[in-house]
C-alpha positions as semicolon CSV with decimal commas, in nm:
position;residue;x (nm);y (nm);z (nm)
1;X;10,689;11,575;11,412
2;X;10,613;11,433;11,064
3;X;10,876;11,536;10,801
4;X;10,742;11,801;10,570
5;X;10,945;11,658;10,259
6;X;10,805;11,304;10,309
7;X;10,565;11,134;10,101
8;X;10,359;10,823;10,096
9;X;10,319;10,793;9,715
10;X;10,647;10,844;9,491
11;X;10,735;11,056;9,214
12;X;10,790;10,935;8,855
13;X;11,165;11,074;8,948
14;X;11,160;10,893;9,287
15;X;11,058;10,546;9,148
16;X;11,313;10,539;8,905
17;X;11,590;10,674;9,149
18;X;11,471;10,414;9,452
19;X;11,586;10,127;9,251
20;X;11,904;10,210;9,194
21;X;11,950;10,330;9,576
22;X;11,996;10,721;9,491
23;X;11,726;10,900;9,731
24;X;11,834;11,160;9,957
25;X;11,821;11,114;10,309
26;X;11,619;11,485;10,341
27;X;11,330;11,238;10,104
28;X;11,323;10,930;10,251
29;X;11,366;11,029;10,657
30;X;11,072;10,932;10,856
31;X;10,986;11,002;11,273
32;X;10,784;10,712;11,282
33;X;10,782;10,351;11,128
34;X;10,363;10,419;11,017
35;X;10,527;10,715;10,801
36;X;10,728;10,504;10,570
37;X;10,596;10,402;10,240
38;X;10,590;10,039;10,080
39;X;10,839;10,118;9,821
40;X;10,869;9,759;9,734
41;X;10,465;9,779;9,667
42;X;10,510;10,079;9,452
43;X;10,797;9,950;9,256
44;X;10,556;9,729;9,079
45;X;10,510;9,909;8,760
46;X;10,882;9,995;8,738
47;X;10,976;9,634;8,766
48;X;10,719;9,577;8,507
49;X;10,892;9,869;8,271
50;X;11,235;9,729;8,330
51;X;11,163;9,410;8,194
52;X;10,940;9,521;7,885
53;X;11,244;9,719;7,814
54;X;11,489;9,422;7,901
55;X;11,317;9,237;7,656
56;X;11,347;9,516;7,353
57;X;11,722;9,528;7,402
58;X;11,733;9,182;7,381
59;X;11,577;9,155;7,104
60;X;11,763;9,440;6,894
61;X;12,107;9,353;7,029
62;X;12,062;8,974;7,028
63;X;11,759;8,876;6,812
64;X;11,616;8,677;7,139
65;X;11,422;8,751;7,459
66;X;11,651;8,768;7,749
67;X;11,455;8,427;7,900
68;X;11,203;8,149;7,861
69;X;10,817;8,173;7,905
70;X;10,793;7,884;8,120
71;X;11,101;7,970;8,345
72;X;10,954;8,342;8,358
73;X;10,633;8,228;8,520
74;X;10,777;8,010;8,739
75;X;10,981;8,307;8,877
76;X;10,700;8,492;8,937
77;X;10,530;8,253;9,059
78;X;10,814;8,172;9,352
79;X;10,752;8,630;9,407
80;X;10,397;8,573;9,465
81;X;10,450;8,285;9,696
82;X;10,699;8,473;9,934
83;X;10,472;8,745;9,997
84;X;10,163;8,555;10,086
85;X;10,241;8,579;10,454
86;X;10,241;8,945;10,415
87;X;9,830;8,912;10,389
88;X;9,863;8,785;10,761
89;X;10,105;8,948;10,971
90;X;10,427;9,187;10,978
91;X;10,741;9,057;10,791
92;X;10,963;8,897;11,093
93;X;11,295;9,175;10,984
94;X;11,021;9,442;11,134
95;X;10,877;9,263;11,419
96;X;11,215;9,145;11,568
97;X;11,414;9,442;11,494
98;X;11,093;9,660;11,702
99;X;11,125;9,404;11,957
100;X;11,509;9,466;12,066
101;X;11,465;9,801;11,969
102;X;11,180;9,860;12,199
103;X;11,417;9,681;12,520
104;X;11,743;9,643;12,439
105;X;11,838;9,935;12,273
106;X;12,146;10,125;12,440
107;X;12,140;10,470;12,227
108;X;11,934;10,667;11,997
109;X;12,066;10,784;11,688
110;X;11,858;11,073;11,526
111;X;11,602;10,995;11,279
112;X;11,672;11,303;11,083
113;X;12,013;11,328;11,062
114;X;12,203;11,235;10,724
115;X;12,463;11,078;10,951
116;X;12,240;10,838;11,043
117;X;12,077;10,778;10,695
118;X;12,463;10,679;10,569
119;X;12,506;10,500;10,848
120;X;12,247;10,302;10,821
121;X;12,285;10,230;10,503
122;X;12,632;10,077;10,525
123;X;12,488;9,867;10,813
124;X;12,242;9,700;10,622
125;X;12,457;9,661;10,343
126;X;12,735;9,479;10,613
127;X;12,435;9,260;10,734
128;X;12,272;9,153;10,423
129;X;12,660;9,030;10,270
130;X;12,692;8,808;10,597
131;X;12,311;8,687;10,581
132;X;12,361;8,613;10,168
133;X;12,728;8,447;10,274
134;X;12,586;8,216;10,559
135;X;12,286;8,163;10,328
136;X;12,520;7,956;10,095
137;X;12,732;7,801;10,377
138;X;12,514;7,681;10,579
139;X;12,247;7,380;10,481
140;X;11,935;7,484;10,640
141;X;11,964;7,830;10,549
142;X;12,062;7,718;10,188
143;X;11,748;7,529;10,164
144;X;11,552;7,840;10,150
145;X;11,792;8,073;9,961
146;X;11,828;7,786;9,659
147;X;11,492;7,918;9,579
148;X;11,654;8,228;9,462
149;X;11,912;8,016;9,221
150;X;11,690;7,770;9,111
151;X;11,652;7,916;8,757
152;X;11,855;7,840;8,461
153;X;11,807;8,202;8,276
154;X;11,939;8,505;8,398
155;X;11,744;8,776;8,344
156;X;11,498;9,059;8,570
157;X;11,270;8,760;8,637
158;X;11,504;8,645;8,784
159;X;11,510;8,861;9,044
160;X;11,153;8,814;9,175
161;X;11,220;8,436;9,233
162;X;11,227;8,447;9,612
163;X;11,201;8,227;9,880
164;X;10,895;8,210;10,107
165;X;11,119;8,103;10,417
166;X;11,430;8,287;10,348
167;X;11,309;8,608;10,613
168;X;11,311;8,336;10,873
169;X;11,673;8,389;10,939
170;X;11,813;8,711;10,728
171;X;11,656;8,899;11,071
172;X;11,904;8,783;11,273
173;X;12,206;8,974;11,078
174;X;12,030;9,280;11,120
175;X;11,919;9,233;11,482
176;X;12,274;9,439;11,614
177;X;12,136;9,774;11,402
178;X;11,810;9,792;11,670
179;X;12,068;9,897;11,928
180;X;12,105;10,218;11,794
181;X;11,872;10,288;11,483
182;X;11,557;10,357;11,515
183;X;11,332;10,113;11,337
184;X;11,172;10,373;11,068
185;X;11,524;10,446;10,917
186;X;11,595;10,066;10,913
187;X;11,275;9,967;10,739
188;X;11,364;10,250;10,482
189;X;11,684;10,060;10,382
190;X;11,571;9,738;10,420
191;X;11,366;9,798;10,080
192;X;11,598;9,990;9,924
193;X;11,884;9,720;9,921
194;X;11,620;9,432;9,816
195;X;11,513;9,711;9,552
196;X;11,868;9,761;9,416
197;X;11,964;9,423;9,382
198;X;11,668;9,382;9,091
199;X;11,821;9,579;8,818
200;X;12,152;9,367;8,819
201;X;11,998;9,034;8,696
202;X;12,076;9,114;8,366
203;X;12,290;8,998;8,078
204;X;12,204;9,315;7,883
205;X;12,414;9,539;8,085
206;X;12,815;9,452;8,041
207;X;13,092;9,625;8,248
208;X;13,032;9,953;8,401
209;X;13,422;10,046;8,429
210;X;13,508;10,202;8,742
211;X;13,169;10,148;8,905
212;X;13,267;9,746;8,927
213;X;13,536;9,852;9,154
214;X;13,265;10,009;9,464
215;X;12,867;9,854;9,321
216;X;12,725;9,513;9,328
217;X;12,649;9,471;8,920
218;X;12,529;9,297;8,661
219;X;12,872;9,160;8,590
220;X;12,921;9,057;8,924
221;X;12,600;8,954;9,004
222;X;12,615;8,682;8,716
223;X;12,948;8,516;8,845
224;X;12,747;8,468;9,166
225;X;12,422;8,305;9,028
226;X;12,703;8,069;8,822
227;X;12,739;7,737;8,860
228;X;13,055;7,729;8,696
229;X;13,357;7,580;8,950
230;X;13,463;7,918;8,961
231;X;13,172;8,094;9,058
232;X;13,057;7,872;9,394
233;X;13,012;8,091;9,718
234;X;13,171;8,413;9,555
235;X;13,012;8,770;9,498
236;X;12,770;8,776;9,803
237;X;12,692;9,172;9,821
238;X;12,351;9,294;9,796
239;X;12,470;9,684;9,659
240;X;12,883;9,712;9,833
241;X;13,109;9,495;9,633
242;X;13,362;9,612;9,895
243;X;13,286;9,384;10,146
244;X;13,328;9,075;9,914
245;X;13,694;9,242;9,850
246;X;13,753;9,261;10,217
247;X;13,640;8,897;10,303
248;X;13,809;8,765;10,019
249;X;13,453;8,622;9,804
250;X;13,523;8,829;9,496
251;X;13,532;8,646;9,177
252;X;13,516;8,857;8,847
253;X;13,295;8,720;8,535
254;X;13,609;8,545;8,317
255;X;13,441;8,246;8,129
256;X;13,103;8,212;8,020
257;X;12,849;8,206;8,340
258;X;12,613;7,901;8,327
259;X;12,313;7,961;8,535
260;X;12,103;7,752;8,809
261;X;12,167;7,480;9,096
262;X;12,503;7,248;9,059
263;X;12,218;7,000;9,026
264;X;11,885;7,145;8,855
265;X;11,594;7,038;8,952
266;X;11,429;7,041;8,651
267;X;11,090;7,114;8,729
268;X;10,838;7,427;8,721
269;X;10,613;7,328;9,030
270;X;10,689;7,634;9,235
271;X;10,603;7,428;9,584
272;X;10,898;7,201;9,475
273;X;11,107;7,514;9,386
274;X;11,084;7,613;9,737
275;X;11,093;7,296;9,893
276;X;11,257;7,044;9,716
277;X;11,580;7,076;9,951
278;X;11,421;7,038;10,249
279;X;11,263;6,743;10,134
280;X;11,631;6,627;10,060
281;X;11,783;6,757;10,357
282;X;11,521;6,509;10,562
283;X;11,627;6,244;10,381
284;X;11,991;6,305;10,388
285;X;11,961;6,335;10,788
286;X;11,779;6,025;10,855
287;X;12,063;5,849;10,599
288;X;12,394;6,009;10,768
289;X;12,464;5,780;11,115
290;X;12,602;5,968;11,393
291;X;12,454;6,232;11,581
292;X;12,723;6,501;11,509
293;X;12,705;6,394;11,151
294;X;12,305;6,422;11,159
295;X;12,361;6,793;11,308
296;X;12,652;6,854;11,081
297;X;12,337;6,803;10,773
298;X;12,168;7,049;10,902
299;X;12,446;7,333;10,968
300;X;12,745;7,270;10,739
301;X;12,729;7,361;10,402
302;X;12,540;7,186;10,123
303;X;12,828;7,022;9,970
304;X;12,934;6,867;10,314
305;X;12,960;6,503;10,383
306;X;13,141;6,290;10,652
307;X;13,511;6,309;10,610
308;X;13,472;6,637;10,420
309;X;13,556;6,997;10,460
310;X;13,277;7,174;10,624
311;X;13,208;7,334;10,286
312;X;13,236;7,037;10,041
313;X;13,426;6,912;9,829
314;X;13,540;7,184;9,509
315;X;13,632;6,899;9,256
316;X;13,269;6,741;9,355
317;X;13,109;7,000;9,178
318;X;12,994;6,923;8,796
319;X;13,197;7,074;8,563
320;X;13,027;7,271;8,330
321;X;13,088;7,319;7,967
322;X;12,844;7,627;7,822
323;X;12,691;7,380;7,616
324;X;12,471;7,294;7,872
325;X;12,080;7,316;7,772
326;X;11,792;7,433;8,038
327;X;11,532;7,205;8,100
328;X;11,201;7,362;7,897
329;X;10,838;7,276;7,930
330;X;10,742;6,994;7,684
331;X;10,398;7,186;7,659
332;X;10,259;7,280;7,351
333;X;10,261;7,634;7,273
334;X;9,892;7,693;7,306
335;X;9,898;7,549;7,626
336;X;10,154;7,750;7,748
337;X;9,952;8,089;7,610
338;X;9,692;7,968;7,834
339;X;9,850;7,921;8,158
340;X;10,013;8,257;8,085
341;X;9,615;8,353;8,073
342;X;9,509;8,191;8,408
343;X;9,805;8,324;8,525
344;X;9,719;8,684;8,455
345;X;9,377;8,650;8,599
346;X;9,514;8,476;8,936
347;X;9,784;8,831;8,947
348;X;9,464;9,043;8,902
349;X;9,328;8,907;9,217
350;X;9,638;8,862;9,364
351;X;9,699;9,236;9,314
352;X;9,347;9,346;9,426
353;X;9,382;9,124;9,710
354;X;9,694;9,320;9,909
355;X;9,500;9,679;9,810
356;X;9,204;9,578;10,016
357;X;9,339;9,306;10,241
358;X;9,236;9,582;10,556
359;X;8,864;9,521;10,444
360;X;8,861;9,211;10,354
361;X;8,784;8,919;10,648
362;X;9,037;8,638;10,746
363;X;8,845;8,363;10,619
364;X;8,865;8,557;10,263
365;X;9,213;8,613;10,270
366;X;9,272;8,246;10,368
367;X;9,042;8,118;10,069
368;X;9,177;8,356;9,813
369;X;9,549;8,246;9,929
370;X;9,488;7,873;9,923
371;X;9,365;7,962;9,524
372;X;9,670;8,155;9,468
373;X;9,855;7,841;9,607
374;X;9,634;7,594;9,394
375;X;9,648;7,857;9,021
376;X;10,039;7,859;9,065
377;X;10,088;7,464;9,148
378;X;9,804;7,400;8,857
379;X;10,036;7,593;8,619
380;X;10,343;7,424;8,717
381;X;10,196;7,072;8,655
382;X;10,075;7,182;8,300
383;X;10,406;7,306;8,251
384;X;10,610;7,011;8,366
385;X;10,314;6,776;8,193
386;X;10,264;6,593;8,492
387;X;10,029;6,304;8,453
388;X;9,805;6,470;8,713
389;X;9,777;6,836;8,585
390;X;9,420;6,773;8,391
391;X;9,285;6,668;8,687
392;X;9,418;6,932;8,917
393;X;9,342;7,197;8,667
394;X;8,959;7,089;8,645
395;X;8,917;7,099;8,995
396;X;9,099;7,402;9,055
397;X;8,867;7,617;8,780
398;X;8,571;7,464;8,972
399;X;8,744;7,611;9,316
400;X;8,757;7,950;9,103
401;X;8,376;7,933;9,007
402;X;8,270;7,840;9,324
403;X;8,494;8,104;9,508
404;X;8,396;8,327;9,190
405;X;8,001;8,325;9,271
406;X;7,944;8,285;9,608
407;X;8,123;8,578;9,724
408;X;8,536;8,501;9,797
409;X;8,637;8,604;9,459
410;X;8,441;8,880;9,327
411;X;8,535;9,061;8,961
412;X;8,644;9,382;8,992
413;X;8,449;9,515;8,681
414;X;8,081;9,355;8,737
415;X;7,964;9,383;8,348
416;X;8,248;9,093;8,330
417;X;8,093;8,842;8,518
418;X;7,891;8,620;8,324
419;X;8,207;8,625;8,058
420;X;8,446;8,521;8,360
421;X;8,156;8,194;8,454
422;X;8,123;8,128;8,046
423;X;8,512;8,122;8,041
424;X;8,554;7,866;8,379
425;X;8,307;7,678;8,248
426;X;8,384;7,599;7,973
427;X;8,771;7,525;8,108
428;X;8,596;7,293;8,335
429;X;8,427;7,098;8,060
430;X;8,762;7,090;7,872
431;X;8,967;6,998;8,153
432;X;8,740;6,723;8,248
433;X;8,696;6,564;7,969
434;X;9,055;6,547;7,902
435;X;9,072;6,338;8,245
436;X;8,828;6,153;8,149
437;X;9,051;6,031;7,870
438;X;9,312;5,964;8,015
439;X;9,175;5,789;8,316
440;X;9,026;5,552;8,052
441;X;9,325;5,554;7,844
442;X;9,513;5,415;8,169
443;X;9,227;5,137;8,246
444;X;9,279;5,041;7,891
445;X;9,626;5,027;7,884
């Protein structure tokens, strides 16, 4: 029996409640796994809200935005990369969990009951603090949550900077909940904890008093995206603090926080974003002799080395003085304005793209996601100025035209087509000539 009080689309009130984990269980209760909405989908505009208004305070308390342009994109960019696979198949948390619950489960806990709603909810909680914990101590895993740290601002952007391999091995913490609860009550709180833990990358919000002593917040949700000495491997919890008080990972925000890897990257190519560790990682396990050692790469901690503790070294870790400077795009300004542009057109599709993927044929999906792939790594090589990016950024407005006219890509208000082939064309022309000079101004040089 479908419950009477559930509903696929939510209320202004529901929206705004859902991200800071206040539903009722009588709301958000659901027989069946079909029943329960895509919160996460319909969070969209509220994510969008929180950050227009991020920004105002910002500006009136501080006389700055919260962030930078170019490390805002890229942020985005590393959102819209982890939920590509989404186009193709059911996230792996679902799948698995359906699997054991489907024959290995040893009870049945009512999907109705409150009891199980609460229940539930501390269970995820429990599973996402020991996913988040091994996620730091652990190299492989660390690989893909790094993603998530990668950026030198702090701010709601922030937040949507995800990895695209991280729900490759967060399932596994959850796995022991498909014993018991069913998978429709699971999948509810699965979003809302990922939903929660957007509104505390801030710097806007300061101590919230008593609430710091129970909630995962802004406060201590900086310390933990700090690279300071005193921040490493502390404040794992995704909306609890309590559990980092019982395992003994809570830090609280003393000296300034500054933000990013121990060792920034200093790029905004979002495939290096996600991958760069790996990359390392390889390298690292080809250079370390000893087969223990080589294994010991791949499942100690980042910070490990031969002789070392299996977390590293503390007094290895950079000191940090607040003075430090992000790295920034050495774009000009206009050029920046116009990868925001291409940017905005490649989310339009991007957007359209998940509301019709049902109708829309594999070959489709795969063309439009390889131009997703090829708008965001086109952006990140204008950004970072790479030698490269004219090139890449001719060919991929071509891909667009060509995608654009013959079917792949079509514009979701018709009377706007000609502008849209006016527009790529004349990028193209642009784009290619500036190649042009530049592969003659290497011959010449």
């Amino acid at each position: 029996m479908k419950n009477p009080e559930a509903q696929e689309d939510v209320s202004l009130s529901q929206g705004i409640r859902m991200l800071f984990y206040v539903m009722k269980p009588n709301e958000t209760s659901f027989q069946t796994l079909e029943e329960v909405p895509d919160y996460v989908k319909q969070a969209t505009p509220y994510f969008i809200s929180l950050m227009l208004l991020e920004l105002v305070v910002s500006w009136v308390r501080k006389g700055k935005p919260p962030g930078r342009l170019d490390d805002a994109l890229t942020s985005i960019s590393a959102g819209v990369l982890s939920q590509l696979p989404r186009l193709f198949f059911r996230s792996i948390e679902l799948t698995s969990y359906i699997y054991i619950w489907e024959n290995y489960r040893l009870i049945i806990l009512p999907w109705d009951s409150p009891w199980t709603w609460y229940l539930t909810f501390l269970g995820v909680d429990l599973g996402y603090y020991w996913f988040h914990r091994m996620a730091h101590e652990v190299n492989i895993m660390w690989a893909a949550h790094q993603t998530h740290h990668s950026s030198e601002d702090y701010n709601l952007s922030t937040a949507l900077r995800q990895s695209t391999f991280q729900i490759y091995t967060s399932w596994i913490f959850y796995s022991p909940l498909a014993l018991f609860v069913p998978p429709s009550v699971y999948a509810v709180h699965l979003q809302f904890n990922l939903l929660y833990q957007f509104w505390i990358h801030t710097e806007v919000i300061d101590n919230l008093g008593p609430l710091e002593l129970i909630l995962n917040t802004p406060s201590h949700h900086r310390v933990h995206h700090g690279r300071n000495r005193y921040c490493i491997d502390k404040n794992y919890a995704g909306t609890l603090i309590i559990w980092d008080r019982i395992f003994g990972t809570f830090e609280p925000e003393d000296k300034k926080v500054v933000y990013g890897l121990t060792h920034p990257i200093n790029t905004f190519d979002p495939l290096k974003v996600q991958l760069h560790h790996l990359v390392y990682m390889w390298t690292t396990f080809w250079a370390t002799p000893g087969i223990f050692n080589k294994f010991s790469v791949i499942f100690k901690g980042p910070g490990w080395g031969p002789g070392k503790p299996r977390l590293g070294l503390n007094e290895e870790i950079p000191e940090v003085t607040g003075e430090e400077v992000p790295y920034s795009s050495p774009a000009p300004y206009l050029l920046k304005i116009y990868a925001v542009v291409q940017f905005a057109v490649m989310l339009v599709f991007y957007e359209e793209t998940f509301a019709n993927k049902a109708a829309l044929t594999q070959l489709t999906l795969l063309l439009r996601v390889c131009f997703f792939i090829l708008t965001l790594t086109s952006i990140g090589f204008l950004l970072d100025q790479r030698p490269k990016a004219a090139v890449v950024e001719a060919c991929r407005c071509l891909v667009f035209l060509m995608l654009f006219r013959f079917g792949p890509l079509k514009p979701l208000i018709s009377s706007l087509s000609f502008a849209f082939e006016i527009f790529f064309s004349i990028c193209i022309a642009f784009w290619g000539v500036r190649s042009m000079q530049q592969l003659v101004s290497g011959l010449w040089k």
